[in-house]
GROMACS .gro file of N, CA and C in nm:
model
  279
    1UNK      N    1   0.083  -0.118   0.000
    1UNK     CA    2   0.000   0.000   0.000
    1UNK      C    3   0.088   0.125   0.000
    2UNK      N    4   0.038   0.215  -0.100
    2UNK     CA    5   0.139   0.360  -0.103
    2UNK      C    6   0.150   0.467   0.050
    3UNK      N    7   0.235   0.466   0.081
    3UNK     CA    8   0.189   0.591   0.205
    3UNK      C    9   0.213   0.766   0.137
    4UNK      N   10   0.152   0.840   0.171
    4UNK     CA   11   0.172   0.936   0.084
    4UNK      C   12   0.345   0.992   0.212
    5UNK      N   13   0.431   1.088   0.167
    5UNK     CA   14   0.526   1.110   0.232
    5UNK      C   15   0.572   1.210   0.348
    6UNK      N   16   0.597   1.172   0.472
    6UNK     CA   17   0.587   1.222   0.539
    6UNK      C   18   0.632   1.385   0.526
    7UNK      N   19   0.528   1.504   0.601
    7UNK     CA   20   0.570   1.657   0.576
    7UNK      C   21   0.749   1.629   0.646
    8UNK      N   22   0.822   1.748   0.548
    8UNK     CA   23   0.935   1.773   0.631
    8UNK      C   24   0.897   1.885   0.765
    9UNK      N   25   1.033   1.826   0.858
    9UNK     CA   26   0.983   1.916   0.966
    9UNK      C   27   1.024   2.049   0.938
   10UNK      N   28   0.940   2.197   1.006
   10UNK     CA   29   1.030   2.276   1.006
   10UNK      C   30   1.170   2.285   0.989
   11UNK      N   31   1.239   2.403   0.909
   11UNK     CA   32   1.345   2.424   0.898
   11UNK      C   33   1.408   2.564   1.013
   12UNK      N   34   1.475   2.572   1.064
   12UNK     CA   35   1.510   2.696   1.146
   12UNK      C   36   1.666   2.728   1.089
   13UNK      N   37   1.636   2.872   1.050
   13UNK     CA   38   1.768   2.912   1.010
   13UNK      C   39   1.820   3.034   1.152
   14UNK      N   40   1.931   3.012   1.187
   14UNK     CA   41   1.984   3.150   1.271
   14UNK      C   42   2.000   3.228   1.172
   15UNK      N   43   2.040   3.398   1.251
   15UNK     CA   44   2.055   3.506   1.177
   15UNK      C   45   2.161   3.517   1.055
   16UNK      N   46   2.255   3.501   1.016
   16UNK     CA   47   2.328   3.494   0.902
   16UNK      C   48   2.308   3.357   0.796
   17UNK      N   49   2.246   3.310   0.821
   17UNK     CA   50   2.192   3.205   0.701
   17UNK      C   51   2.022   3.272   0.677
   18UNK      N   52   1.952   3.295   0.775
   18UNK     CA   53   1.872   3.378   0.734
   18UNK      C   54   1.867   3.519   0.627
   19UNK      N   55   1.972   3.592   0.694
   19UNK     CA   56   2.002   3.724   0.576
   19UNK      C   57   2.024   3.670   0.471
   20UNK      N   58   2.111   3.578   0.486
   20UNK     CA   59   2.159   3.522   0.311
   20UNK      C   60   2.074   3.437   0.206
   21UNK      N   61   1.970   3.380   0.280
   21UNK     CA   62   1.833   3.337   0.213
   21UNK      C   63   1.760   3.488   0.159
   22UNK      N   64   1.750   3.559   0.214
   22UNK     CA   65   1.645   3.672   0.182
   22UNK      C   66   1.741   3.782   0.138
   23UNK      N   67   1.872   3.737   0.097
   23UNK     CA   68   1.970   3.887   0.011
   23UNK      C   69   2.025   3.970   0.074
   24UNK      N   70   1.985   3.966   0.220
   24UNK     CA   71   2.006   4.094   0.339
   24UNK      C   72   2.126   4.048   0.408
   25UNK      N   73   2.204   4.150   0.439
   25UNK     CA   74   2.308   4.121   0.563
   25UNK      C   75   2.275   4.135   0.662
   26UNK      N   76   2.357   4.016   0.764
   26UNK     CA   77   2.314   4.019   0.918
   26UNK      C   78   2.275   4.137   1.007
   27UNK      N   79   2.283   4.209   0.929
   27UNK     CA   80   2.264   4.319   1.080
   27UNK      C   81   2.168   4.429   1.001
   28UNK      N   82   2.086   4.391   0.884
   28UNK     CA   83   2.001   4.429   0.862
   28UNK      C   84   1.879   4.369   0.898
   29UNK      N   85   1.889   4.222   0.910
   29UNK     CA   86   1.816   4.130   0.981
   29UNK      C   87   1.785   4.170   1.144
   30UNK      N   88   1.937   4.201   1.194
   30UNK     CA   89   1.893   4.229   1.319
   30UNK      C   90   1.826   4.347   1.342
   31UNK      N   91   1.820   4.478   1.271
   31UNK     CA   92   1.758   4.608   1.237
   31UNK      C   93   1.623   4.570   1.248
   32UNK      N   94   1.605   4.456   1.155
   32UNK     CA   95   1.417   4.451   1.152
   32UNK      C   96   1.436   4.357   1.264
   33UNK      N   97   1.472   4.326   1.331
   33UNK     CA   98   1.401   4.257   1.446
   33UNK      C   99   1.389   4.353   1.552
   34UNK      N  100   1.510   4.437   1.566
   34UNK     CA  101   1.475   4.519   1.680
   34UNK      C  102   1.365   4.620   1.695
   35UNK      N  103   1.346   4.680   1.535
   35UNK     CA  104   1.238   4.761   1.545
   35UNK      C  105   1.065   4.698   1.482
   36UNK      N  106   1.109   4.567   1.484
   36UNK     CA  107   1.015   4.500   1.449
   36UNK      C  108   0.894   4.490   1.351
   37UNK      N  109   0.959   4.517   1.195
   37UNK     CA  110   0.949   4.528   1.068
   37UNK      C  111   0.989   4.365   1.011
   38UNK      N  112   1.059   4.313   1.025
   38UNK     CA  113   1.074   4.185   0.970
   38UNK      C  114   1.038   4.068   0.995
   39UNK      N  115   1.085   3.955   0.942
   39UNK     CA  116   1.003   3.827   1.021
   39UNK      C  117   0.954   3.771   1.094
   40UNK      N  118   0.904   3.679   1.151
   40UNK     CA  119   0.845   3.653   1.266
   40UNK      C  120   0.979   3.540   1.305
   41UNK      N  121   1.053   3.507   1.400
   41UNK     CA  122   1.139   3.461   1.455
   41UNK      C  123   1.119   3.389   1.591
   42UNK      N  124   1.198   3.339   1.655
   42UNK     CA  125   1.172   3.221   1.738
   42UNK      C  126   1.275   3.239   1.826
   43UNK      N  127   1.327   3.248   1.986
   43UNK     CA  128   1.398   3.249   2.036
   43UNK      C  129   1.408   3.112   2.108
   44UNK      N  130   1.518   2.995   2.100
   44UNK     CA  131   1.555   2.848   2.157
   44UNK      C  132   1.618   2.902   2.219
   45UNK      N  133   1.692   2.887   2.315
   45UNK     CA  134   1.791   2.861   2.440
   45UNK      C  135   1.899   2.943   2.405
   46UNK      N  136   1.774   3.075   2.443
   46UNK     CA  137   1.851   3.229   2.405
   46UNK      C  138   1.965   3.267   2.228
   47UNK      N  139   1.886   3.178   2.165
   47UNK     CA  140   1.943   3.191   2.011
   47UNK      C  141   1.826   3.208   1.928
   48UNK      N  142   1.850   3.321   1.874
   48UNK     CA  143   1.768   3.369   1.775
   48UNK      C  144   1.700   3.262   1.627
   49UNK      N  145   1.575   3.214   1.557
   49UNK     CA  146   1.627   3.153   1.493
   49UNK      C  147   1.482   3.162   1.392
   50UNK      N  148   1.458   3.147   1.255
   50UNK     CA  149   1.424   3.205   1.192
   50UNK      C  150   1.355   3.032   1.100
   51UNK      N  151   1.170   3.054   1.077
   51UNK     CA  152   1.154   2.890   1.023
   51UNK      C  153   1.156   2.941   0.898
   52UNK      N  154   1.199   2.864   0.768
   52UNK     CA  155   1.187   2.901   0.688
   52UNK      C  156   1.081   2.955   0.556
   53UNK      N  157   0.962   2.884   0.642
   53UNK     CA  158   0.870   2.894   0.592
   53UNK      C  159   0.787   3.083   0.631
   54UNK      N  160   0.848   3.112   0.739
   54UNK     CA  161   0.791   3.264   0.810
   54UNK      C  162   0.898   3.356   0.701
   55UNK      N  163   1.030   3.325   0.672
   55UNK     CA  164   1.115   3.403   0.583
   55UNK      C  165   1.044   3.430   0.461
   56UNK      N  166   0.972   3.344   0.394
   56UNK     CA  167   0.929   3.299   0.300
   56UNK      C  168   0.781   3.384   0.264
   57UNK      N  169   0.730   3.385   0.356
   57UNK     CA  170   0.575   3.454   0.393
   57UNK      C  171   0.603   3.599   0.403
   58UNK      N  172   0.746   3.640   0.486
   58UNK     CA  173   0.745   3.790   0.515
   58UNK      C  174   0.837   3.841   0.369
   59UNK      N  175   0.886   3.772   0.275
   59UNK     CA  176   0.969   3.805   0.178
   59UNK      C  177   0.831   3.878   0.059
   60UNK      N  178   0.716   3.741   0.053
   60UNK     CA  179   0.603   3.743  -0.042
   60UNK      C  180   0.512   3.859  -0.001
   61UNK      N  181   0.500   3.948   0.114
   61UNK     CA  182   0.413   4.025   0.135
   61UNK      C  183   0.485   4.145   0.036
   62UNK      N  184   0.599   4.168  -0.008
   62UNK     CA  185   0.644   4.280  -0.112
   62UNK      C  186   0.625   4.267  -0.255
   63UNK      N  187   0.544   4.120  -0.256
   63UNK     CA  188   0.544   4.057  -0.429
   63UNK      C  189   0.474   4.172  -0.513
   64UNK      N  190   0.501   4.191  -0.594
   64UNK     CA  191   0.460   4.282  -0.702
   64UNK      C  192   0.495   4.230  -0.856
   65UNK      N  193   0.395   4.259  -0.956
   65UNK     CA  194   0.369   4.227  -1.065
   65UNK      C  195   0.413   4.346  -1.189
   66UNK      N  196   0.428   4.446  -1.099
   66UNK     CA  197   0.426   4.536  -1.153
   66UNK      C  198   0.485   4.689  -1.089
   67UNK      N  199   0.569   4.800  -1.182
   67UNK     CA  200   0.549   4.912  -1.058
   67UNK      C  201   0.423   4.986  -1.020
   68UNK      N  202   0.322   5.000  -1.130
   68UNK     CA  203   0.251   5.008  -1.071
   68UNK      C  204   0.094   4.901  -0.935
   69UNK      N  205   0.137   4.841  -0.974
   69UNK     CA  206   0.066   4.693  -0.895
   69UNK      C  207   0.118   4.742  -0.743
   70UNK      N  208  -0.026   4.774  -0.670
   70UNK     CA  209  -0.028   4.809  -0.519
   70UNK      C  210   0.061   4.652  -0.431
   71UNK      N  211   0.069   4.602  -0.466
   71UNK     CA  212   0.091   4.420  -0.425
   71UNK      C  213  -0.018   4.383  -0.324
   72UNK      N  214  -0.003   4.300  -0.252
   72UNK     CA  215  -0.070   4.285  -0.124
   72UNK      C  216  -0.017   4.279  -0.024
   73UNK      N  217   0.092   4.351   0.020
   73UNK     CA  218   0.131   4.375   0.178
   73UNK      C  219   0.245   4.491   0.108
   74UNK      N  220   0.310   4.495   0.254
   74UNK     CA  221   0.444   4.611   0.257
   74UNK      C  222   0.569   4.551   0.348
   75UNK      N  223   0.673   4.522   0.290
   75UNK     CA  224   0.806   4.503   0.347
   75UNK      C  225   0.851   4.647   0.387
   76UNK      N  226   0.862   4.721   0.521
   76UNK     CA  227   0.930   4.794   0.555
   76UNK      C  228   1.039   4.802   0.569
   77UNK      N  229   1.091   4.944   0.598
   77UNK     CA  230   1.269   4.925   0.534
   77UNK      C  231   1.300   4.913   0.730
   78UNK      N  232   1.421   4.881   0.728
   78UNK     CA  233   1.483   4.846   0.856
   78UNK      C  234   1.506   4.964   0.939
   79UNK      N  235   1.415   5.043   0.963
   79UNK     CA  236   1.446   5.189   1.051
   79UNK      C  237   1.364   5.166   1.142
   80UNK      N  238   1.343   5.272   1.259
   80UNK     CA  239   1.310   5.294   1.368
   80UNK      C  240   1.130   5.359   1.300
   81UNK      N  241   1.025   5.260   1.316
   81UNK     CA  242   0.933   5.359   1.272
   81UNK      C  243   0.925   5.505   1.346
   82UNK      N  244   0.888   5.574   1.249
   82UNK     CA  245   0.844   5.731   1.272
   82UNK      C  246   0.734   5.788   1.341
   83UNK      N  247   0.748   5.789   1.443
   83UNK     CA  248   0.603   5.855   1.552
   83UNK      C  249   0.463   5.887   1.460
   84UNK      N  250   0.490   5.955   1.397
   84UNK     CA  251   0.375   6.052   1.293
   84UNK      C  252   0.342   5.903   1.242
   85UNK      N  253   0.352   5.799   1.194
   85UNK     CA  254   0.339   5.701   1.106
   85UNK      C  255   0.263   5.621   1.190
   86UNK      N  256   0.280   5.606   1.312
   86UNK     CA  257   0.216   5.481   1.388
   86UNK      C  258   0.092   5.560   1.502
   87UNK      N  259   0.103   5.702   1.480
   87UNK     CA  260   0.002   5.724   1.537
   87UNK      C  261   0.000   5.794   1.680
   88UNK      N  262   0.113   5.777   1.706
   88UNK     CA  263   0.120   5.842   1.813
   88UNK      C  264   0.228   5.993   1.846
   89UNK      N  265   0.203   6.074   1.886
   89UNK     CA  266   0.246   6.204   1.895
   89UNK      C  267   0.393   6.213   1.981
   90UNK      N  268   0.491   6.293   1.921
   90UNK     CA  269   0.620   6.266   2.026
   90UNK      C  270   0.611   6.361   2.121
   91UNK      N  271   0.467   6.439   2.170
   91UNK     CA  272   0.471   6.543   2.278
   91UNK      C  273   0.407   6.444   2.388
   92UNK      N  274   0.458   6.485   2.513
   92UNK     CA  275   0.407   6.451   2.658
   92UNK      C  276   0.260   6.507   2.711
   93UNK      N  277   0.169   6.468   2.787
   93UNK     CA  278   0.093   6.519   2.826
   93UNK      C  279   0.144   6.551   2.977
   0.00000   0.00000   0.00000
């Protein structure tokens, strides 16, 4: 009897095999993690580590067909978002 084949398990890449899957250097990787623009990531036994399938998902939200083609999501660039942008005001009450 055929068995159909077992799924592979997750893949987890750490941070410099991660950048180098997605074109980016390490410490642009770490940029979007700190300000939390990039992938969704996984912390094991205090090591950062990245499934490949979430690299994969956060790469496709920039897909575009076209320049003009809105795509369907937005890859932000690796900066500190901008107060005015997220809504909240940089004055104190």
């Amino acid at each position: 009897m055929f068995e159909p084949p077992t799924p592979l398990p997750p893949r987890y890449l750490r941070t410099p095999e991660a950048a180098r899957q997605l074109g980016l250097s390490g410490r642009t990787l770490e940029k979007h993690r700190t300000y939390g623009t990039g992938p969704v990531y996984r912390k094991i036994g205090g090591r950062v580590v990245y499934a490949l399938q979430d690299l994969e998902a956060w790469a496709d939200r920039g897909a575009k067909a076209s320049t003009s083609d809105p795509g369907v999501g937005v890859v932000l660039p690796a900066r500190r978002p901008d107060a005015s942008q997220s809504g909240r005001s940089g004055s104190r009450s």
